[in-house]
XYZ file of C-alpha atoms in Angstrom:
226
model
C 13.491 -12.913 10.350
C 15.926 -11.582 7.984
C 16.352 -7.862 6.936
C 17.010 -6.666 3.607
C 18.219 -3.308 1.996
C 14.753 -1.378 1.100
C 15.194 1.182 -1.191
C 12.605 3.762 -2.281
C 12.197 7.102 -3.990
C 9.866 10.200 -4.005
C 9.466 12.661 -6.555
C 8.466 16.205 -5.633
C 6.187 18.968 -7.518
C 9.247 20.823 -8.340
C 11.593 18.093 -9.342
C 13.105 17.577 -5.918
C 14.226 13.766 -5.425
C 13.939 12.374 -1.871
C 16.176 9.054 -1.810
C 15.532 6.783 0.752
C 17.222 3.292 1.910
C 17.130 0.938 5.193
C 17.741 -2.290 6.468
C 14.373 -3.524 7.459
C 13.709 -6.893 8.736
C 10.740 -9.085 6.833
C 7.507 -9.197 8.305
C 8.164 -5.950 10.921
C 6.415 -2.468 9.895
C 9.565 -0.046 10.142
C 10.147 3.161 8.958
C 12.340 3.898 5.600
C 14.445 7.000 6.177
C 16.413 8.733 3.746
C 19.715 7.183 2.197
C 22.696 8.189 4.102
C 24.382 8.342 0.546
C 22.723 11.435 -0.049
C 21.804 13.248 3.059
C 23.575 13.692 6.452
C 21.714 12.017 8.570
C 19.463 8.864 8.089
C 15.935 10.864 8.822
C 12.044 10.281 8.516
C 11.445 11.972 4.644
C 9.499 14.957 6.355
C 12.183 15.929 8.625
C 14.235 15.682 5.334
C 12.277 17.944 2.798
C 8.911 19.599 4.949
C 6.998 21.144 2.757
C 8.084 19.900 -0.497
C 4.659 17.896 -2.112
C 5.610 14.409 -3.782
C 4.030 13.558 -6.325
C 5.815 10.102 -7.595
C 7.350 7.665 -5.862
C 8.456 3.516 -5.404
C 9.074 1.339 -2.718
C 11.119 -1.829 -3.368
C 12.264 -4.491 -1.184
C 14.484 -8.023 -1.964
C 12.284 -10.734 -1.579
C 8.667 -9.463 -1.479
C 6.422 -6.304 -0.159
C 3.428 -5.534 0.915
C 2.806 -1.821 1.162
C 4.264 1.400 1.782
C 2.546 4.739 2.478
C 3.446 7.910 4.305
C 2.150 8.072 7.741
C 0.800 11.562 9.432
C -0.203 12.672 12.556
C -1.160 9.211 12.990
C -2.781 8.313 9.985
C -2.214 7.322 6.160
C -1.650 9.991 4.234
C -0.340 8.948 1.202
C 0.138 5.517 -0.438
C 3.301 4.907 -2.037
C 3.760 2.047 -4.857
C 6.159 -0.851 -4.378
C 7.676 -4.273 -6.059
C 10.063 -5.860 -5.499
C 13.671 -4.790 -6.836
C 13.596 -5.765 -10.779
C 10.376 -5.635 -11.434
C 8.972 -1.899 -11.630
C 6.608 -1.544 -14.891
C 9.177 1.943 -15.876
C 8.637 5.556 -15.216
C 8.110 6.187 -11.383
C 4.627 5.747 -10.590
C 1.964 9.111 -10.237
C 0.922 9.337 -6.511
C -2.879 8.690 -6.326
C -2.649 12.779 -5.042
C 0.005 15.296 -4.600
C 0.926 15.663 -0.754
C 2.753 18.123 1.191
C 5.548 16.466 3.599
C 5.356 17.950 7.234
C 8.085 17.766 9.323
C 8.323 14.139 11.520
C 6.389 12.535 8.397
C 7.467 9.208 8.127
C 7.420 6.448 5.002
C 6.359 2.854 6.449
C 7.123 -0.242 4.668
C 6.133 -3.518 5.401
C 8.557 -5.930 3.749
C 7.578 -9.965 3.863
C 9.208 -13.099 3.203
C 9.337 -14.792 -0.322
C 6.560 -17.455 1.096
C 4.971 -14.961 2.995
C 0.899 -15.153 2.125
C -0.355 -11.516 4.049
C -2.405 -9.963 1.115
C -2.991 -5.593 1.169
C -5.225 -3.757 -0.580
C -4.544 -0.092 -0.710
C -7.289 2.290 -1.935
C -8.154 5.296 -2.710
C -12.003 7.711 -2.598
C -13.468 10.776 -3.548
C -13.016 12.200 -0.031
C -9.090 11.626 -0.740
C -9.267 9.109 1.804
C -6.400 6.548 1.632
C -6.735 3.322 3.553
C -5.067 0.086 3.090
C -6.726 -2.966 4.353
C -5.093 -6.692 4.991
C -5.654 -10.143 5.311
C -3.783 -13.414 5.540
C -5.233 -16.391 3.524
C -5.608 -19.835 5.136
C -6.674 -22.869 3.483
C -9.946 -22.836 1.480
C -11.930 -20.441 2.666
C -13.257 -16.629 2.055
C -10.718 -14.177 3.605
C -11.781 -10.873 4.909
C -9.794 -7.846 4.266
C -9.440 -5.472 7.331
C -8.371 -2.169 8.074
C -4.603 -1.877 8.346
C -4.952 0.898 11.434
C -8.724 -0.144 12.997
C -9.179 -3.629 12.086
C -12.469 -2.492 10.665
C -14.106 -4.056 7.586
C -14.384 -2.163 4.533
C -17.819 -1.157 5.520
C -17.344 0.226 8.717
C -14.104 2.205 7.409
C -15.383 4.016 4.285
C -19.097 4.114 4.485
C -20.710 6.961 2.119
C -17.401 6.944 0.200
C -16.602 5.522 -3.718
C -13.363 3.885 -4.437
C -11.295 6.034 -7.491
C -8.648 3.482 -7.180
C -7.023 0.369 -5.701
C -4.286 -1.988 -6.238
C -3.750 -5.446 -4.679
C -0.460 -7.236 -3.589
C -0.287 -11.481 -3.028
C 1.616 -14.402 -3.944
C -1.021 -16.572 -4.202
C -1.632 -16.925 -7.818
C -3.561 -19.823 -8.475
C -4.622 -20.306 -5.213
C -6.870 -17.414 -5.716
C -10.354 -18.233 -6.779
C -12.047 -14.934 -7.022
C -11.302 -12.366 -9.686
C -9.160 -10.795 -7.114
C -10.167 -8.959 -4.125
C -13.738 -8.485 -4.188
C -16.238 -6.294 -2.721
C -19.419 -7.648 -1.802
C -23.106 -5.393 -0.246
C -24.971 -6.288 2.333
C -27.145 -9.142 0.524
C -23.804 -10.848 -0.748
C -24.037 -9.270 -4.487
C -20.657 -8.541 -5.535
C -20.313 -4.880 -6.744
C -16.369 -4.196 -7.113
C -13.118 -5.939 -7.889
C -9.333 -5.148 -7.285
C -7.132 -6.876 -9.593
C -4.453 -8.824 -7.470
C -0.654 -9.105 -8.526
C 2.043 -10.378 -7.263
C 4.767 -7.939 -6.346
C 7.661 -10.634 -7.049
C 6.993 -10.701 -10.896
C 5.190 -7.567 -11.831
C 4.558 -3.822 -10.144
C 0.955 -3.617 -9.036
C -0.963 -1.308 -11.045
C -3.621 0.500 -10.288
C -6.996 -1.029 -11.039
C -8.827 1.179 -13.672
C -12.725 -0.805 -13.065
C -13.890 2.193 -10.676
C -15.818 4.051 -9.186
C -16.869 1.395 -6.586
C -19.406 2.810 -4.267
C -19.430 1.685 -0.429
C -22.245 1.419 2.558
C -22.631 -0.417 5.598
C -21.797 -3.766 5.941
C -20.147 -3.837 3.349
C -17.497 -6.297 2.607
C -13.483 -6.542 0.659
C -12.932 -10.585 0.245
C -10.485 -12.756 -1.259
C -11.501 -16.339 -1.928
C -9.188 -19.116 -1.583
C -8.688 -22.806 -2.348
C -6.054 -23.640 -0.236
């Protein structure tokens, strides 16, 4: 697959700017270090600035993007905006919370072709939990978003929690046949939607339509006709 320069920036609590650029090829999650332009070294950003808290920040890649977030100790801590280069809606985006960079904290990006269909939801609860869950359409069907780190449904990942806030990245504009990414109980009612966008012609947003509570068995869903 091809790479392409990834650029991204994070805002910190007192004004500190952490600049960050790599090559990353499409379709590969890879780390985004800091721009060699502006620091030393090329470096994960919390080897770069521990302990400074970010509380803006945008990911953009050439061609098209899924997510980006700030991984932890082995987990998400953070999820970062993105779009691809062009196309950001203005002002660097508000982190969904403030967060505190510890050292070896690294920003992962997964960058995708231009025809590339994977679809990411990344969301965010009242525990402060931040999770972003995936799927790849395939013909006409009903596509089930899983966890990005257990492969869990949204059910079995955030059980007892409500969703503040979400935003949805695909490509597949008309080809989408639900209101976006929807999430559906137990009995098949559906009680939540995420807006979807595609991050080649507009920055995804976060969806406003919350809180969107979650229990067992409970399902995220995109619909498709092809």
């Amino acid at each position: 697959m091809a790479t392409n320069t990834v650029e991204g920036l994070l805002q910190c609590s007192d004004g500190f700017q952490i600049p960050l650029e790599a090559e990353i090829p499409e379709l590969t999650e890879t780390s985004l270090t800091t721009n060699l332009t502006y620091s030393i070294v090329a470096q994960p950003a919390g080897t770069f600035a521990p302990g400074k808290t970010i509380t803006h920040g945008l990911v953009q890649a050439d061609n098209n993007i899924s997510y980006a977030y700030v991984l932890s100790e082995g987990l998400i801590a953070v999820i970062i905006p993105v779009s691809v280069k062009g196309v950001s809606s203005g002002s660097l985006p508000r982190l969904c919370k403030p967060y505190t960079l510890k050292s070896g904290d690294q920003v992962r990006v997964l960058t995708l072709t231009a025809a590339s269909r994977i679809s990411s939801v990344g969301v965010f609860t009242n525990t402060g939990t931040e999770r972003i869950f995936t799927c790849t359409p395939s013909g006409a069907a009903t596509n089930n978003y899983l966890d990005l780190q257990t492969l869990n449904g949204l059910g079995d990942t955030l059980q007892g929690q409500s969703i503040l806030s979400a935003s949805a990245c695909s490509i597949d504009g008309s080809k989408i046949e639900s209101l976006g990414a929807f999430v559906i109980d137990a009995k098949n009612n559906v009680v939540g939607a995420v807006p979807i966008t595609n991050p080649i012609s507009s920055q995804p947003l976060k969806a406003g339509s919350m809180p969107i509570p979650v229990q067992l068995n409970f399902a995220l869903q995109v619909k498709t006709n092809a």
